[in-house]
Coordinates of C-alpha atoms and ligand atoms in Angstrom, one line a residue:
X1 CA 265.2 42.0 -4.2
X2 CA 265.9 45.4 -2.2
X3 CA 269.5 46.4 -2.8
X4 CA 271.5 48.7 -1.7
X5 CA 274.5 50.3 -3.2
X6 CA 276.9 52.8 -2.1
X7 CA 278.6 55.1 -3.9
X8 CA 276.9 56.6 -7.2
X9 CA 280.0 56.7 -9.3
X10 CA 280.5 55.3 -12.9
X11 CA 280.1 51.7 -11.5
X12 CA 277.9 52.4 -8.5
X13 CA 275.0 54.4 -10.4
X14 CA 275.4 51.9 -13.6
X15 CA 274.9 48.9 -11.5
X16 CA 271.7 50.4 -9.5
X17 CA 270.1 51.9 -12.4
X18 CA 270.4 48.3 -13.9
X19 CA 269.6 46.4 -11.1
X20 CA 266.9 48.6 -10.7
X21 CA 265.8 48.2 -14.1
X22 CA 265.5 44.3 -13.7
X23 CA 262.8 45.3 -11.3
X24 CA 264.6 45.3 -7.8
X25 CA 263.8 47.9 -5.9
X26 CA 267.5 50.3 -5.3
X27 CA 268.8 52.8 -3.2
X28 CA 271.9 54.5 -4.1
X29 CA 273.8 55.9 -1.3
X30 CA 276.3 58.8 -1.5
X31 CA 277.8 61.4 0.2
X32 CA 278.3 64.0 -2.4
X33 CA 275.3 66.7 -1.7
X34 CA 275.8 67.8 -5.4
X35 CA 275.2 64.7 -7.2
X36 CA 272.6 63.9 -4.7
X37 CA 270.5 66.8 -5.6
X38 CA 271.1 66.1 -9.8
X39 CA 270.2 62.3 -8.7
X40 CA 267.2 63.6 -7.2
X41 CA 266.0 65.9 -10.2
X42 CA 266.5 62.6 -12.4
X43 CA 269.6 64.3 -14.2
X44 CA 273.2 61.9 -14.2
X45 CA 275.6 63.8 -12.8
X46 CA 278.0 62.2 -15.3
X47 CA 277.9 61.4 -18.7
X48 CA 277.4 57.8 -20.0
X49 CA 275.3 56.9 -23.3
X50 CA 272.2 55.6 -21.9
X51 CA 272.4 56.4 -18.2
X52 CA 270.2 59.1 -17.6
X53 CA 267.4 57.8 -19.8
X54 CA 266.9 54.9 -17.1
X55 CA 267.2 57.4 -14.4
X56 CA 264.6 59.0 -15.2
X57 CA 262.0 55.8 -15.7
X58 CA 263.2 53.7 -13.1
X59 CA 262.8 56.5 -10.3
X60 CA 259.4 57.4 -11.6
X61 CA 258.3 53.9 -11.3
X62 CA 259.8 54.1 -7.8
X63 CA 262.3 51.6 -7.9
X64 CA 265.6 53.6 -7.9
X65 CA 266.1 56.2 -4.9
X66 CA 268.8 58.4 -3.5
X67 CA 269.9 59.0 -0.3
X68 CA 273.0 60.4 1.8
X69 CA 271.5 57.6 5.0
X70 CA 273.6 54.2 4.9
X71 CA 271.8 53.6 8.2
X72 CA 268.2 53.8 6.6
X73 CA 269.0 52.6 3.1
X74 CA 270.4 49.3 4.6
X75 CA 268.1 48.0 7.3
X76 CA 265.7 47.0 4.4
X77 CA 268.2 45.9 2.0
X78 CA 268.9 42.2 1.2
X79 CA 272.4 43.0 -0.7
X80 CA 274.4 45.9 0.6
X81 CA 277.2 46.4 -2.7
X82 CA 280.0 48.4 -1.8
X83 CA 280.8 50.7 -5.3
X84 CA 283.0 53.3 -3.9
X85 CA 286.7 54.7 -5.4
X86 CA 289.7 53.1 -4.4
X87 CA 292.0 55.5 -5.4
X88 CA 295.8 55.2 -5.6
X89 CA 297.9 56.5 -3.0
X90 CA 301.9 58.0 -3.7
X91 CA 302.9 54.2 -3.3
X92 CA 300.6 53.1 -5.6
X93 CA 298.7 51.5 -3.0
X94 CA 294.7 51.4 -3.2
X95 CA 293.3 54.0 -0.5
X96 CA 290.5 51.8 1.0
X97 CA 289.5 54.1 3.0
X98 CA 286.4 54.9 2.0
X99 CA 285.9 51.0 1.5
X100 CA 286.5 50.1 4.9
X101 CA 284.4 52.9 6.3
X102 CA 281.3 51.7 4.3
X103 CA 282.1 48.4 6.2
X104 CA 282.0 49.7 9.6
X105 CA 279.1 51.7 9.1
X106 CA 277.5 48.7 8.0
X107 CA 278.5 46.6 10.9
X108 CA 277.8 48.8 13.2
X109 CA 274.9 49.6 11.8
X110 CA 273.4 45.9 11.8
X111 CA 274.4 45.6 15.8
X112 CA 272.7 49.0 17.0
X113 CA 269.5 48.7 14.7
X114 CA 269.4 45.2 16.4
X115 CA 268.9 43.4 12.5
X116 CA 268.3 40.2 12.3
X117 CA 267.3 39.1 8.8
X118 CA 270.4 37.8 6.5
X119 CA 272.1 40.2 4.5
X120 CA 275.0 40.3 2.1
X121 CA 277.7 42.6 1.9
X122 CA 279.4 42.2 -1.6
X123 CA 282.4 44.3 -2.8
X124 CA 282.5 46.0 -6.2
X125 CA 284.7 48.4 -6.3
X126 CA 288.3 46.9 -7.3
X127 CA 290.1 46.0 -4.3
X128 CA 293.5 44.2 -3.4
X129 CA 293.3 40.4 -2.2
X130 CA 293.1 40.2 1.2
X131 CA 290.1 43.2 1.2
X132 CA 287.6 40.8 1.8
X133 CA 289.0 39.2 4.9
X134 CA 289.8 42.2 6.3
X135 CA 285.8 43.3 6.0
X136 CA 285.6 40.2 8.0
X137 CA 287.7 41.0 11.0
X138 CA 285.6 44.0 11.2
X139 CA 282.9 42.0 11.1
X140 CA 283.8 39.7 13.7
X141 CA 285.0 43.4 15.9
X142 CA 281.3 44.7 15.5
X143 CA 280.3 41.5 16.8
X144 CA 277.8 40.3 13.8
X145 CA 277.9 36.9 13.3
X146 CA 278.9 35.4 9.7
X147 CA 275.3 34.1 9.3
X148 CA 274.1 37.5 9.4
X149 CA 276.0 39.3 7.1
X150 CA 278.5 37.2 4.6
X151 CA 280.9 39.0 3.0
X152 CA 281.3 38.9 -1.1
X153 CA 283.4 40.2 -4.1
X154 CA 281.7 40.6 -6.8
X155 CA 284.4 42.7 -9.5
X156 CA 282.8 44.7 -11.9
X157 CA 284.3 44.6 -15.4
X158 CA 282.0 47.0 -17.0
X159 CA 283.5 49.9 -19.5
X160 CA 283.0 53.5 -19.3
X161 CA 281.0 54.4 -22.7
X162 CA 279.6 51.4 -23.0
X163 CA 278.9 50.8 -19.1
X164 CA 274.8 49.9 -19.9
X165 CA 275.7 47.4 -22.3
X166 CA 278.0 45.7 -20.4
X167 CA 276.0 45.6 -17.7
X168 CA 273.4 43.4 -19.2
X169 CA 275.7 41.3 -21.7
X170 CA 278.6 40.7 -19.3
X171 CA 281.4 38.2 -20.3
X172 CA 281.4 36.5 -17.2
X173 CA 280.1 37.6 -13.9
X174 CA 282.7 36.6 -10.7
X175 CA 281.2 36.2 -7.2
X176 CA 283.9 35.2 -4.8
X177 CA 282.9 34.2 -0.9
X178 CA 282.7 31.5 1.1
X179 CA 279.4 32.0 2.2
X180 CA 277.0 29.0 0.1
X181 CA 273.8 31.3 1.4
X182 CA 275.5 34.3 -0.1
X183 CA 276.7 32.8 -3.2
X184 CA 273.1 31.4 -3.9
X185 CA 271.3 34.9 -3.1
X186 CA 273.7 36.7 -5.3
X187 CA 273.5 34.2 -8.0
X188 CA 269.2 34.6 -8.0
X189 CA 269.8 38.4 -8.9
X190 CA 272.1 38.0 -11.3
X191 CA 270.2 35.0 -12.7
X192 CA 267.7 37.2 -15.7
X193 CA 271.4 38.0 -17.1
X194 CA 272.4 34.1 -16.4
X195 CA 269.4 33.1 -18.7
X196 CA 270.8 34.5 -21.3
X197 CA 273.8 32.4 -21.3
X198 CA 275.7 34.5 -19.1
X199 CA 278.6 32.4 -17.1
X200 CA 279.3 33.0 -13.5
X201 CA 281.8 31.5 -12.3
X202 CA 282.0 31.1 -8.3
X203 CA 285.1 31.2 -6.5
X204 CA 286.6 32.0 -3.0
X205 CA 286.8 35.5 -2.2
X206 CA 290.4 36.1 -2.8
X207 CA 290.5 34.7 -6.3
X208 CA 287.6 36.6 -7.0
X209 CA 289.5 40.3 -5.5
X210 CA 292.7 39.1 -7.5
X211 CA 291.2 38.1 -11.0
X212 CA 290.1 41.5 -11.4
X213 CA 293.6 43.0 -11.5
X214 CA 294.9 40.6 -13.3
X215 CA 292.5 40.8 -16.2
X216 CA 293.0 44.7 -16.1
X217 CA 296.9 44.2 -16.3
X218 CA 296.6 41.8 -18.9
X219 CA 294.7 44.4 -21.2
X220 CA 297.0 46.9 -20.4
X221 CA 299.4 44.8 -21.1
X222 CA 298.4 44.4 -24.5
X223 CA 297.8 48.2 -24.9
X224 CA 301.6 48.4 -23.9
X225 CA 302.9 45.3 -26.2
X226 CA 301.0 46.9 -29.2
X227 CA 302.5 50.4 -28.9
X228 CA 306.0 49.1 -28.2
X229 CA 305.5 47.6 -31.8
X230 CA 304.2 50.3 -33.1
X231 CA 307.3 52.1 -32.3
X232 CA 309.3 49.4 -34.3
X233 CA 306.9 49.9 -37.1
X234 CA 308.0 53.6 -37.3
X235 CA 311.3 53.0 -36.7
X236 CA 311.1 50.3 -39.8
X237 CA 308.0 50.9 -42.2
X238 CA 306.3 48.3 -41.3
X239 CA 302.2 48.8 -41.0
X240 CA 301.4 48.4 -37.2
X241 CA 297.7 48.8 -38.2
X242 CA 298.4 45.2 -40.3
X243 CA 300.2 43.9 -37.4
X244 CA 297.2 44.7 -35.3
X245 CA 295.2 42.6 -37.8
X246 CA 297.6 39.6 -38.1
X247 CA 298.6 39.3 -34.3
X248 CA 294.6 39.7 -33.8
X249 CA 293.3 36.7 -36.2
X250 CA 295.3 34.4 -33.8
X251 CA 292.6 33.2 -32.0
X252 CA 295.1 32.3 -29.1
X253 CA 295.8 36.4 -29.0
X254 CA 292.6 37.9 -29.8
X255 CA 291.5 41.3 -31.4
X256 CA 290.6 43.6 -28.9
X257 CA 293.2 46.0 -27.0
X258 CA 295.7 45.8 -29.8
X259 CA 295.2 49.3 -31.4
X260 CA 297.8 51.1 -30.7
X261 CA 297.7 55.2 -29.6
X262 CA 298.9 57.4 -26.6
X263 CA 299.0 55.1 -23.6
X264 CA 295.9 54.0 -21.4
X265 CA 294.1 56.4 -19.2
X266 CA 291.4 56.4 -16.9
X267 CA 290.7 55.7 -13.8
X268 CA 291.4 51.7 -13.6
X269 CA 294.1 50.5 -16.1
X270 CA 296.7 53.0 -14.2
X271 CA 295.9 52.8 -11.0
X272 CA 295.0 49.1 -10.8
X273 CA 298.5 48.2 -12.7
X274 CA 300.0 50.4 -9.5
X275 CA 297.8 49.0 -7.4
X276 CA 298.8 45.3 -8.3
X277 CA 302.5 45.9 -8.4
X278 CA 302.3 47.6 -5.0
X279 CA 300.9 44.0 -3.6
X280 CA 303.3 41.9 -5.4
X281 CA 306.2 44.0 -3.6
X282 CA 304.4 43.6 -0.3
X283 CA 303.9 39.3 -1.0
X284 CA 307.9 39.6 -2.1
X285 CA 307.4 38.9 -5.2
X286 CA 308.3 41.3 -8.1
X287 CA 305.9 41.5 -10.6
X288 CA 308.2 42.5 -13.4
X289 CA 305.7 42.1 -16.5
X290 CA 303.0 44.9 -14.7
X291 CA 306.3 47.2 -14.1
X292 CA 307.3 47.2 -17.6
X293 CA 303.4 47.2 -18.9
X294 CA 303.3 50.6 -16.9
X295 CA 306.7 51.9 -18.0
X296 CA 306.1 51.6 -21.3
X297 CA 302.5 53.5 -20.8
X298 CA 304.4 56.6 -19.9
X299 CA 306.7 56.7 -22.4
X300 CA 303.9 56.4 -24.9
X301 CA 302.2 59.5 -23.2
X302 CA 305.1 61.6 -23.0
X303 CA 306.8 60.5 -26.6
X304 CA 304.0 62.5 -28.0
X305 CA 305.7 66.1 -27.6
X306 CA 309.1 64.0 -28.7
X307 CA 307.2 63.9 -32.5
X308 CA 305.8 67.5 -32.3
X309 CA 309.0 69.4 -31.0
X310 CA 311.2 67.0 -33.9
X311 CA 308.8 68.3 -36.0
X312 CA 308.7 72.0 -35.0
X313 CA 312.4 71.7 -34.8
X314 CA 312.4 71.8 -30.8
X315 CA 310.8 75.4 -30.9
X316 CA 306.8 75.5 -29.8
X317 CA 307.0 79.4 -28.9
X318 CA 304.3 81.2 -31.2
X319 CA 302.9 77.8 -32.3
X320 CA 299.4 77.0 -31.9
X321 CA 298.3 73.6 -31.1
X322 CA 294.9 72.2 -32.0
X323 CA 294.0 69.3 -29.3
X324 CA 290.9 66.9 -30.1
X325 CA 289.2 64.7 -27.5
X326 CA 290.0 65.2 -23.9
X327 CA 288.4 62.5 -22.5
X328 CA 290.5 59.2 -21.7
X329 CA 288.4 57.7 -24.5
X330 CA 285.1 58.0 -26.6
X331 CA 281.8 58.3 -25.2
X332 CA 282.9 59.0 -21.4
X333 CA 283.1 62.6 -19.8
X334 CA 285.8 61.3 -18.0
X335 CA 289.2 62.3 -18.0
X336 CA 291.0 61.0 -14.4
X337 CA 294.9 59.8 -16.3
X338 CA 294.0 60.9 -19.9
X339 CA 296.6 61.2 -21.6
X340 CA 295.4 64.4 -23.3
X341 CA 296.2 65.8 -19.8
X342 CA 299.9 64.8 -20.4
X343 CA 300.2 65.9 -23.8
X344 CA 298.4 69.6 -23.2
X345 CA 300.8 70.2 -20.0
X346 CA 304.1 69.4 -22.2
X347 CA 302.6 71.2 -25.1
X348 CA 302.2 74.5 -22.5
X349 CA 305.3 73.7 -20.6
X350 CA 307.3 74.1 -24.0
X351 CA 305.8 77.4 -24.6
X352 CA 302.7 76.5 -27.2
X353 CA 299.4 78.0 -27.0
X354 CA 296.8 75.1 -27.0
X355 CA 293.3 75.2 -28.0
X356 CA 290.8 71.8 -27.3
X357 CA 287.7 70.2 -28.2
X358 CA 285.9 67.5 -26.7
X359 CA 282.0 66.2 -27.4
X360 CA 281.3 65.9 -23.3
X361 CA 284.2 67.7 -21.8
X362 CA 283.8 71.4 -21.5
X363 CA 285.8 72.2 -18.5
X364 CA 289.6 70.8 -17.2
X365 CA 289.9 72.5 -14.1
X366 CA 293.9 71.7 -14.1
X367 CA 294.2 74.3 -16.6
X368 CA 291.8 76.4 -16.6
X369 CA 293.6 79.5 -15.3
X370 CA 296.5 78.8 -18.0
X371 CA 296.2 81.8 -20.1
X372 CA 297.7 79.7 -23.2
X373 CA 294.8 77.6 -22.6
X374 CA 291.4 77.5 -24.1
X375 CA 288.4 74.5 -24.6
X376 CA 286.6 76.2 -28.3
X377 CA 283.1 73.9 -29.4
X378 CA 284.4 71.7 -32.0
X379 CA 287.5 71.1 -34.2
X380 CA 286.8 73.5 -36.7
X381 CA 287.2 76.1 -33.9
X382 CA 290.0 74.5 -32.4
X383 CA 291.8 74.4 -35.9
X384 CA 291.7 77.7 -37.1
X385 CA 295.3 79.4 -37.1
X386 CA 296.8 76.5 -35.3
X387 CA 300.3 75.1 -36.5
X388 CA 299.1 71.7 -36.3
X389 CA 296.3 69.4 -34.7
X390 CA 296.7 66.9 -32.3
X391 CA 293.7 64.0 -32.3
X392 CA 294.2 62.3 -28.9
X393 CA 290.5 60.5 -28.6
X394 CA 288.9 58.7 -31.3
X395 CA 285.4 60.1 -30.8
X396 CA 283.2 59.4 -33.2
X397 CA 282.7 63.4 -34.4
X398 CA 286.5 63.4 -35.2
X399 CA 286.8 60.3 -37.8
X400 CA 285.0 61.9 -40.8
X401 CA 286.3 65.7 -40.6
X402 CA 286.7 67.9 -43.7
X403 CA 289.7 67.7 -44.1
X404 CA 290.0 71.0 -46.6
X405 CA 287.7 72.8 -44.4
X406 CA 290.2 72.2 -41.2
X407 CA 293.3 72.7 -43.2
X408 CA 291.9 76.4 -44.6
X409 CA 291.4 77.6 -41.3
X410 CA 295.2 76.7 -40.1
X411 CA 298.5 78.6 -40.6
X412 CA 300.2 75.2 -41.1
X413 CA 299.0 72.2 -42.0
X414 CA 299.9 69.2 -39.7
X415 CA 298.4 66.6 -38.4
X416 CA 299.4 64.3 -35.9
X417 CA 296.6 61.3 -36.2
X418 CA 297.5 59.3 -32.0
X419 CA 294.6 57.1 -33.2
X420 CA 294.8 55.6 -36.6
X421 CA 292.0 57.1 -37.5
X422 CA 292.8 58.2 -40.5
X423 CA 295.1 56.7 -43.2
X424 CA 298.1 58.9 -43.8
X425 CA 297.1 58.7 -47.3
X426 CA 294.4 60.2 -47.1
X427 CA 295.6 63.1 -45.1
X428 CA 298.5 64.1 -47.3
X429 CA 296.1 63.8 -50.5
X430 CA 294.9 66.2 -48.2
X431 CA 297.6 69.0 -48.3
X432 CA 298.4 67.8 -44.6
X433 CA 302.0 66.6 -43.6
X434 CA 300.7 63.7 -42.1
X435 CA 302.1 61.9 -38.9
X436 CA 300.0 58.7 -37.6
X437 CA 301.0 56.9 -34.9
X438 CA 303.2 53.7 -35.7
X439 CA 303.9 55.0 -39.5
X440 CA 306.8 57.2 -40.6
X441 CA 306.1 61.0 -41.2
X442 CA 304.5 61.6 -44.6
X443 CA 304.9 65.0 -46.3
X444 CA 302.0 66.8 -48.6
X445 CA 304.2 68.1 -52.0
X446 CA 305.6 71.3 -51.3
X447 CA 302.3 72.9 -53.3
X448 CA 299.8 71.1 -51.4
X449 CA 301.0 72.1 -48.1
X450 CA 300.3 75.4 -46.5
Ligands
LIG501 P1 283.8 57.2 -8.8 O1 284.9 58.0 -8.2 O2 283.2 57.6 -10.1 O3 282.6 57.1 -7.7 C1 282.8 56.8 -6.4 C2 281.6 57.4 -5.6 O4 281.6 57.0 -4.3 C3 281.6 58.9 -5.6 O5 280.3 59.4 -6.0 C4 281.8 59.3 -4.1 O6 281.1 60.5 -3.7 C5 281.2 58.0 -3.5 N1 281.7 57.8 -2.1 C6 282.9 57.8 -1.6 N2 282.9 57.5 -0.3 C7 281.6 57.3 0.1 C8 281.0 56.9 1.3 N3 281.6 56.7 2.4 N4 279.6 56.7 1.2 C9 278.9 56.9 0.1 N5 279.5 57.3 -1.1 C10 280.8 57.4 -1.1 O7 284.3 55.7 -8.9 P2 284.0 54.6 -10.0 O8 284.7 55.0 -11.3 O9 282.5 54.3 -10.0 O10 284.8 53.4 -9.4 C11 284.3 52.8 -8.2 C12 285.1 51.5 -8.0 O11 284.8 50.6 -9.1 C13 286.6 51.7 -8.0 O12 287.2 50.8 -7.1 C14 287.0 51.4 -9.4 O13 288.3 50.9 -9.5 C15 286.0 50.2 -9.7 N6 285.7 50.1 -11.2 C16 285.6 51.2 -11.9 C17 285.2 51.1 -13.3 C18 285.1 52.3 -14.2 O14 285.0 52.1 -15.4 N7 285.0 53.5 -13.7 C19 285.1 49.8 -13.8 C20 285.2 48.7 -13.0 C21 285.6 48.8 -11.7

């Protein structure tokens, strides 16, 4: 098929590139010049583990472009996916902006370029309900009839870091419209994935724009449930990593989102759970689950400089603060609502120096020009003749550090683990007064510890 999708994004780009691998022919559509012209040399102008591998092949086969024309990218295209940022506005509301200006382009487009064959305009980025039908209003303003251009939602569920996977081993894939033609076009590209036992469930369009923030609240809502009991478990003793376990052998609960650490980031859970909340106020209806789910979230991110100043006895001045991991989680580059951005601006705001790692990040604008600010290679670096390190993101190069070799370098050895990655065992056999999130503070002997 000849798709076309706008906005080259973390979804946007994934989905092409895929699509595109499955042997449609793609054009990604974007306004950013500068991630045009990376695009363009076959380079990803973000970092996701497998991305710009199929870049690179499925443009040299010619069946992945880029372009900054809607107008010429469309008039061939069969499917016309919308994949740009709905960010949050101060009410928490999704900006659609961009959204609904994609949609009139589109329309417009279709009338003055006199189209005629059938084309389908399909929503991916996460929208409110009621999106959709208002694409259709504009639709029906721009004078293009229903059976020229049906409108979709098709939610992506995909996860940074493992965005290609997902891609092509999807839980479930949602197409929402009431246009049969639409839904049986969409269905045919999807189909290579559906033969390998993928469900898609079809729906109406609203159903389709709403189950998308309510499976994203439900996972943060058990990001939230698990780290309220992981604050019980230090209040009490009790093993929140064995909790985890128990509550996730329950095959009525499930395993996955119950590890507890420093709140979510990112640029879905927080904004969607805003987003969601914002929608439910504006139905009447007070969604007092999501409001709690995100209350707890910023407690979580902000209790983190409660355990270092009780620790440092409430002074930071002179202390140096090793930070690892910056990005929102492993294996992304991205850091929109990490909560390592929190964390570092308390830590500096207290009067610490900090000094960060990260595997992909290598620049945070926000605080660049903070003098008590630094971004060193690797944890090593970031250790040496800091007062204590902070592990924020569980990347892969931080579960298996020597631990002696970190601890010589420091002036004091602390370690605050936000990740359960390592057992505080293990740390204070270490010489390391150990604090891991959801256990009581463990202390090195006296001799052990620097
Ligand atoms: P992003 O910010 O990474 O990318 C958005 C892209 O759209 C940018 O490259 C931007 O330049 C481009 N853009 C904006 N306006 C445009 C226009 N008028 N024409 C062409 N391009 C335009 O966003 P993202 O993370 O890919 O998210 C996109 C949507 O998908 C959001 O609604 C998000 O909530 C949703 N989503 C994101 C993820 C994720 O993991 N990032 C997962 C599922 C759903």
């Amino acid at each position: 098929m000849k798709i076309c999708v706008v906005g080259t994004g973390y979804v946007g780009l994934v989905s092409g590139t895929c699509f595109a691998d499955l042997g449609n022919t793609v054009v990604c559509v974007d306004t950013n010049q500068e991630k045009l012209a990376l695009l363009n040399a076959g380079k990803s102008p973000f970092y996701e583990p497998g991305l710009a591998e199929r870049i690179t092949r499925n443009s040299e086969a010619k069946r992945l472009f880029f372009s900054d024309s809607l107008v010429d990218s469309m008039a061939e295209a069969d499917l016309i996916f919308i994949a740009v940022g709905t960010p949050p506005l101060s009410s928490g509301q999704a900006d659609l902006s961009a959204v609904f200006g994609v949609a009139e382009a589109v329309f417009n487009s279709y009338s003055q370029q006199a189209l005629s064959d059938f084309k389908v305009l399909i929503t991916k980025s996460t929208v409110p309900v009621g999106t959709g039908e208002k694409i259709k209003a504009i639709r029906d303003k721009c004078g293009v009839a229903e059976s020229k251009v049906a409108v979709m939602s098709n939610p992506e569920f995909l996860r940074e870091g493992t965005a290609i996977y997902d891609f092509f081993h999807p839980d479930r894939i949602v197409l929402g419209s009431d246009s049969k033609a639409a839904l049986d076009k969409v269905s045919e590209l999807y189909d290579p994935l559906y033969r390998r036992d993928t469900p898609i469930v079809t729906t109406n369009l609203k159903t389709a724009e709403l189950s998308k923030y309510a499976s994203n609240a439900f996972l943060a809502t058990k990001i939230s449930f698990i780290n309220e009991m992981a604050n019980i478990c230090e209040r009490t003793g009790a093993d929140v990593e064995d909790v985890s376990k128990i509550m996730g052998m329950d095959g009525r609960i499930g395993k996955y989102f119950l590890h507890p650490g420093p709140g979510y980031g990112g640029s879905c859970f927080p904004k969607d759970t805003r987003a969601l909340v914002y929608l439910a106020d504006q139905v009447g209806y007070d969604l007092s689950v999501v409001k709690a789910v995100e209350n707890v979230n910023q407690f979580q991110k902000e209790h983190v400089l409660t355990h270092v100043l009780n620790y440092f006895g409430n002074d930071l001045s002179n202390k140096k603060i090793a930070i690892l991991g910056l990005s929102f989680k492993p294996n992304t580059d991205d850091t929109r609502e990490s909560s390592a951005l929190v964390i570092i601006e308390q830590l500096l705001a207290a009067g610490a120096d900090v000094s960060a790692c990260d595997p992909e990040v290598k620049r945070l604008t926000k605080f660049e020009s903070h003098a008590s600010f630094g971004i060193v290679n690797n944890a090593y670096e970031a250790a040496d003749q800091a007062d204590a390190i902070v592990l924020v993101t569980e990347w892969n190069a931080y579960r298996e550090l020597d631990l002696h070799r970190l601890k010589e370098g420091m002036k004091q050895a602390v370690f605050f683990d936000l990740r359960n990655v390592y057992a505080p065992e293990k740390l204070v056999k270490a010489g390391f007064n150990a604090y891991v999130l959801g256990r009581q503070l463990l202390k090195a002997p006296a001799s052990q510890s620097l």
